[in-house]
XYZ file of C-alpha atoms in Angstrom:
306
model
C -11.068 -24.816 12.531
C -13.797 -25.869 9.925
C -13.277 -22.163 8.410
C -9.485 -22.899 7.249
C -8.862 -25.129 4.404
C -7.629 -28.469 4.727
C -4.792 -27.787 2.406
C -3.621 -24.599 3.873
C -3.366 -26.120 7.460
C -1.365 -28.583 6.033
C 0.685 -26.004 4.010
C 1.201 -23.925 7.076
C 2.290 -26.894 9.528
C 4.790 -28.432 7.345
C 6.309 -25.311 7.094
C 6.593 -24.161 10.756
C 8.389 -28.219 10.887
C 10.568 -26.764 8.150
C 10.926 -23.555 10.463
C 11.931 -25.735 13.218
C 9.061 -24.251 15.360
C 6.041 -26.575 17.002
C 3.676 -27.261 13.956
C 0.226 -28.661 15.374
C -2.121 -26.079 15.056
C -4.565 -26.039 17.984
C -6.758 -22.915 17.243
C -7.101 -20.775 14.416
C -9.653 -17.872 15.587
C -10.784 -15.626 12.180
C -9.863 -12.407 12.347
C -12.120 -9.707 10.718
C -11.190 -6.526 8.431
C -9.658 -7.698 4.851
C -11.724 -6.474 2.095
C -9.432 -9.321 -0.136
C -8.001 -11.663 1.841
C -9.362 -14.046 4.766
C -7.283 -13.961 7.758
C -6.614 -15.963 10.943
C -4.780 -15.881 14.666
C -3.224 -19.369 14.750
C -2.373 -20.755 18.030
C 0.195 -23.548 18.116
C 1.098 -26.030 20.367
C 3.460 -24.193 23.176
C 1.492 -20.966 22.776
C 2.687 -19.638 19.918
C 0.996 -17.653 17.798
C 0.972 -16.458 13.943
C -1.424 -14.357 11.943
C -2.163 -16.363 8.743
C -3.673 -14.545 5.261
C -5.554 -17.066 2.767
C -7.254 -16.727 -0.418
C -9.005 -19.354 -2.697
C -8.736 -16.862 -5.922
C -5.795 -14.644 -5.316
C -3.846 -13.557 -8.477
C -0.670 -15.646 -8.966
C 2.317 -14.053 -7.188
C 0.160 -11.942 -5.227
C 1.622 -13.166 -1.619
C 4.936 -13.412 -3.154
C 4.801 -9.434 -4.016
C 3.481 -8.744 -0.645
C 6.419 -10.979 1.719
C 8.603 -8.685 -0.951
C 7.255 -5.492 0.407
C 7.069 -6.454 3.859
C 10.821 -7.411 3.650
C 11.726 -4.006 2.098
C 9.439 -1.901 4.820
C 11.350 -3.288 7.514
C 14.757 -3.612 6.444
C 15.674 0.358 7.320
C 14.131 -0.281 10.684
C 12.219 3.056 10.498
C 8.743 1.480 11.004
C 7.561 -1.903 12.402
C 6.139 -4.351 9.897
C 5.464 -8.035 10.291
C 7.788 -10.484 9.299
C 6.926 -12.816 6.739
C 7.304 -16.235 7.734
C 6.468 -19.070 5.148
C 4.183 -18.996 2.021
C 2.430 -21.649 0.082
C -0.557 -22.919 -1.821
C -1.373 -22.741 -5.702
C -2.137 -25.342 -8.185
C -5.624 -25.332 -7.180
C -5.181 -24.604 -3.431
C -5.945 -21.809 -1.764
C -2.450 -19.313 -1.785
C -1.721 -18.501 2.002
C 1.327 -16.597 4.055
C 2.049 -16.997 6.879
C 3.474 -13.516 9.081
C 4.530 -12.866 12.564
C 2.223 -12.330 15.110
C 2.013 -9.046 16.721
C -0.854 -8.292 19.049
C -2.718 -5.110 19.047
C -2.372 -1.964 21.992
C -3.596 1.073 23.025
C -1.533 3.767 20.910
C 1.024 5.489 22.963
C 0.968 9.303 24.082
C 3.736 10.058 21.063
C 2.255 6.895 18.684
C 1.640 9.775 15.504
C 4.832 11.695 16.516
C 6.740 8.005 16.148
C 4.768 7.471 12.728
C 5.081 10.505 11.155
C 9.188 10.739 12.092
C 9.124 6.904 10.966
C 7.242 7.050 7.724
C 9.951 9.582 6.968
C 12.963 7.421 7.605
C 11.564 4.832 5.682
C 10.521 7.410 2.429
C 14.552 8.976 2.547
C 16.233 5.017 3.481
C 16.181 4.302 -0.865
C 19.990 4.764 -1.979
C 21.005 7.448 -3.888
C 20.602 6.763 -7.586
C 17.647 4.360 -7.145
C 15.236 4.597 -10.329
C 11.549 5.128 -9.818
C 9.418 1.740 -9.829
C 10.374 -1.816 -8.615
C 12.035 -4.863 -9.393
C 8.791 -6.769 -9.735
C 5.032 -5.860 -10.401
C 2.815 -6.136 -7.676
C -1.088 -5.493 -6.282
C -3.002 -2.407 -5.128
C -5.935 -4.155 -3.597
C -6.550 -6.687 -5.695
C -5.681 -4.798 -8.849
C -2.468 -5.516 -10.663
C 0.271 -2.573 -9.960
C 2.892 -1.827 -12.909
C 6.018 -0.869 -11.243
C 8.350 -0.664 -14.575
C 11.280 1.226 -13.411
C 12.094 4.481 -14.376
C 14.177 7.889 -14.854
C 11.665 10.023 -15.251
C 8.885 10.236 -12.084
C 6.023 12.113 -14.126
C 6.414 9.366 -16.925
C 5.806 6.598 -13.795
C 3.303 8.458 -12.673
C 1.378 9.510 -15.708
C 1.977 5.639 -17.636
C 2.242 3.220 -14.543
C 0.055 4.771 -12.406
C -3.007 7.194 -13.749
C -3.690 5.487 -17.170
C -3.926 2.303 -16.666
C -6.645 2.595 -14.046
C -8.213 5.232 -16.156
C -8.321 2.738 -18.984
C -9.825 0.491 -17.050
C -12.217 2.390 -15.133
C -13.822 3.711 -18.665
C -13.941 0.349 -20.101
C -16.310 -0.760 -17.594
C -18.427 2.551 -18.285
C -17.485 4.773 -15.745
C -16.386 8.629 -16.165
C -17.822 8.740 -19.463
C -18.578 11.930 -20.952
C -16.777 15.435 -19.730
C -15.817 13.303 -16.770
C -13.346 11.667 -19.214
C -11.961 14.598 -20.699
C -11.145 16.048 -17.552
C -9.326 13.060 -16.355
C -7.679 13.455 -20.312
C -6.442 17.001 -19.050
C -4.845 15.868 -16.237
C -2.944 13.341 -17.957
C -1.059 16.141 -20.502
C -0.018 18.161 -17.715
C 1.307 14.847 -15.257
C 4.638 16.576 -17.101
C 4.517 19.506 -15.447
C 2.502 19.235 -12.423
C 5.634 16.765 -11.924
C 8.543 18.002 -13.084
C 10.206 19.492 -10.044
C 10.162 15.917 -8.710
C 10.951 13.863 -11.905
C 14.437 13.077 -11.141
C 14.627 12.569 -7.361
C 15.055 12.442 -4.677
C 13.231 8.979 -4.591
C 11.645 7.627 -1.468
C 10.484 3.942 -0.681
C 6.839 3.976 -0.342
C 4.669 1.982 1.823
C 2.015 2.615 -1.381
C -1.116 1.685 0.527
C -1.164 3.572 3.626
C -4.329 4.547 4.860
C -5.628 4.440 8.277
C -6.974 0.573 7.946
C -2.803 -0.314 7.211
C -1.506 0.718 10.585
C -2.152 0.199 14.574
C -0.468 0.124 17.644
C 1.694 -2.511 18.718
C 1.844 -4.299 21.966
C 3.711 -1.371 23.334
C 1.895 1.279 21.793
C 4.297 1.528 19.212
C 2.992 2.216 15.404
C 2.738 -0.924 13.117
C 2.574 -0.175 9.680
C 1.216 -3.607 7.338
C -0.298 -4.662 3.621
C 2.112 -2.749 1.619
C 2.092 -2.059 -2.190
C 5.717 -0.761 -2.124
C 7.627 0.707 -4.810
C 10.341 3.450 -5.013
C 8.189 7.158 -6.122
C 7.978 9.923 -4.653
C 7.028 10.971 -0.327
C 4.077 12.884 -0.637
C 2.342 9.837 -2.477
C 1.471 7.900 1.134
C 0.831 11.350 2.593
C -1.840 11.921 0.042
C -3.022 8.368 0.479
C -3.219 9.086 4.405
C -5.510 12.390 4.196
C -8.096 10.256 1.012
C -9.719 8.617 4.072
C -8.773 10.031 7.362
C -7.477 8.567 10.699
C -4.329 9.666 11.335
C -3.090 12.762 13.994
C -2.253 16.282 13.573
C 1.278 15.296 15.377
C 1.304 12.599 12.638
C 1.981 15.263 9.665
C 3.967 18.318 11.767
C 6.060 15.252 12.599
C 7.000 13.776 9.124
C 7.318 17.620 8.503
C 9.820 18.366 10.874
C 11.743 14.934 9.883
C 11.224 15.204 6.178
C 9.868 17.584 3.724
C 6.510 18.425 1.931
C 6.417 21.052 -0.619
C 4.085 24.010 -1.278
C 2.870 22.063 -4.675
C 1.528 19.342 -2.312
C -1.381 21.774 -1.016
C -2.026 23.572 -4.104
C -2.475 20.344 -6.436
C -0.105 17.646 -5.395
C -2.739 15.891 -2.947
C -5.534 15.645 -5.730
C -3.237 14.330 -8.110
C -1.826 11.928 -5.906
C -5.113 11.287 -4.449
C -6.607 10.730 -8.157
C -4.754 7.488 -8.447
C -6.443 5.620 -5.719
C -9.785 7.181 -6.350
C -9.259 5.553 -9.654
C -8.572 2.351 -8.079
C -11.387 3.083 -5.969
C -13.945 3.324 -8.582
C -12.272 0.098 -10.233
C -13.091 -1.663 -7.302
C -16.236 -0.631 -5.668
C -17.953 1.385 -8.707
C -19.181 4.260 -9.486
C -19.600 5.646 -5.510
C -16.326 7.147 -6.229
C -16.709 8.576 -9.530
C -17.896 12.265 -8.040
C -14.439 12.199 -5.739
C -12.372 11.346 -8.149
C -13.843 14.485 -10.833
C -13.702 16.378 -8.502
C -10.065 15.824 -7.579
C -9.467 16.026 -11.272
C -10.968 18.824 -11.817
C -8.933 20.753 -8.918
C -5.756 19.235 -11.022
C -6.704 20.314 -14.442
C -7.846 23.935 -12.953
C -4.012 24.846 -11.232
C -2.812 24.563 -14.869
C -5.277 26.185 -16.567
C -3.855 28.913 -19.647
């Protein structure tokens, strides 16, 4: 167990004592596929087991925000999502959490039917009346997320979601030029690209879900995980979904049959969706993603041409 800090297996004992569960840690195997975070399958004394997520320079908060999201995916009980156990670390240790366990399985026969029909129990479980936003900031990646809360979803969208990661993307020198303006045009007409949906009904979002944020359970059954949750608007995780690919055909007729998606979603609602994460994208990995994300924009900015 050379690979996991001192501190955090400390951390992560005294708190399964505090749990009330066996604490000695006999393995902890690393477990590949977080672009941020490190992660580990901790085996305990008894056989238990625990996934564990660690990081030496993780934004303050930043495992706070994501136990937060966990806890509001899986209170409606439309999708599976771990359950956050413990948490720990800061003050110059590494900040860890500490999540249930639940082992990977072939997808069942109707695991995109079950996702789809899922994802759109969780999007219509927010209570009537809800504002856009969330009760705390949070991460996308390892970006900071403004979730300000709102009235008005094309002002969330437009302010808390598009500018800022505009702002920052052309401060480090990307999308310079026409590039810019384009991504200018889109901003004006956020307003009415939007308005049909600026005041409700308003969903609760998963807010990262592409294909690398879900899997099949033990029993085939879809696990949905690292969420960047806040209350917007349903076609947001669709859009996120189609950006990279991986999920069924059954997946979408499903959520369509259970929910709704809207003509404007086809004509310009992905791209401008889309456009946020491409952003985020491009903020994160560089200018790879600048031609996707003009392109998106420019798709955007073209439906409302005069």
């Amino acid at each position: 167990m050379s690979h996991l800090p001192a501190p955090v297996l400390q951390g992560v004992q005294d708190a399964l004592r505090r749990l009330g569960l066996p604490s000695k840690v006999l393995d902890a195997t690393p477990v590949a596929g977080g672009c941020i975070n490190h992660g580990a399958h901790l085996t305990v004394q008894g056989g238990g087991s625990f996934f564990l997520k660690w990081n030496a320079s993780a934004p303050p908060r930043l495992f706070d925000a994501e136990a937060d999201g966990l806890r509001a995916l899986g209170e409606p009980r439309a999708l599976r999502v771990p359950t956050a156990l413990a948490r720990g670390g800061g003050s110059g240790a590494p900040s860890w959490l500490l999540l249930e366990y639940i082992r990977a399985g072939a997808p069942a026969p109707d695991f995109d039917e079950r996702l789809g029909r899922g994802l759109a129990r969780l999007h219509t479980s927010a209570p009537r009346g809800t504002p856009f936003g969330w009760a705390r900031n949070n991460w996308i990646g390892s970006l900071p997320q403004a979730n300000r809360e709102s009235p008005s979803w094309s002002a969330f969208w437009r302010d808390q979601r598009l500018a800022p990661q505009l702002r920052r993307a052309r401060d480090r020198g990307f999308l310079a030029g026409p590039a810019l303006g384009t991504l200018n045009r889109v901003l004006e007409v956020v307003p009415q690209a939007l308005a049909d949906v600026d005041t409700g009904p308003v969903h609760l979002l998963h807010g990262d879900l592409w294909g690398g944020n879900s899997f099949a359970g033990p029993a085939g059954e879809p696990i949905v995980i690292d969420p960047a949750v806040y209350h917007g608007h349903g076609e947001v995780d669709l859009a996120m979904t189609e950006l990279f690919g991986g999920f069924g055909a059954r997946f979408y007729e499903a959520y369509a049959e259970a929910g709704s998606i809207t003509e404007a979603y086809a004509a310009y609602r992905r791209d401008l969706y889309q456009l946020y994460y491409l952003l985020v994208h491009v903020n994160l990995f560089g200018s790879q993603y600048e031609r996707r994300t003009v392109a998106a924009a420019g798709r955007v900015a073209a439906a409302f041409a005069s």
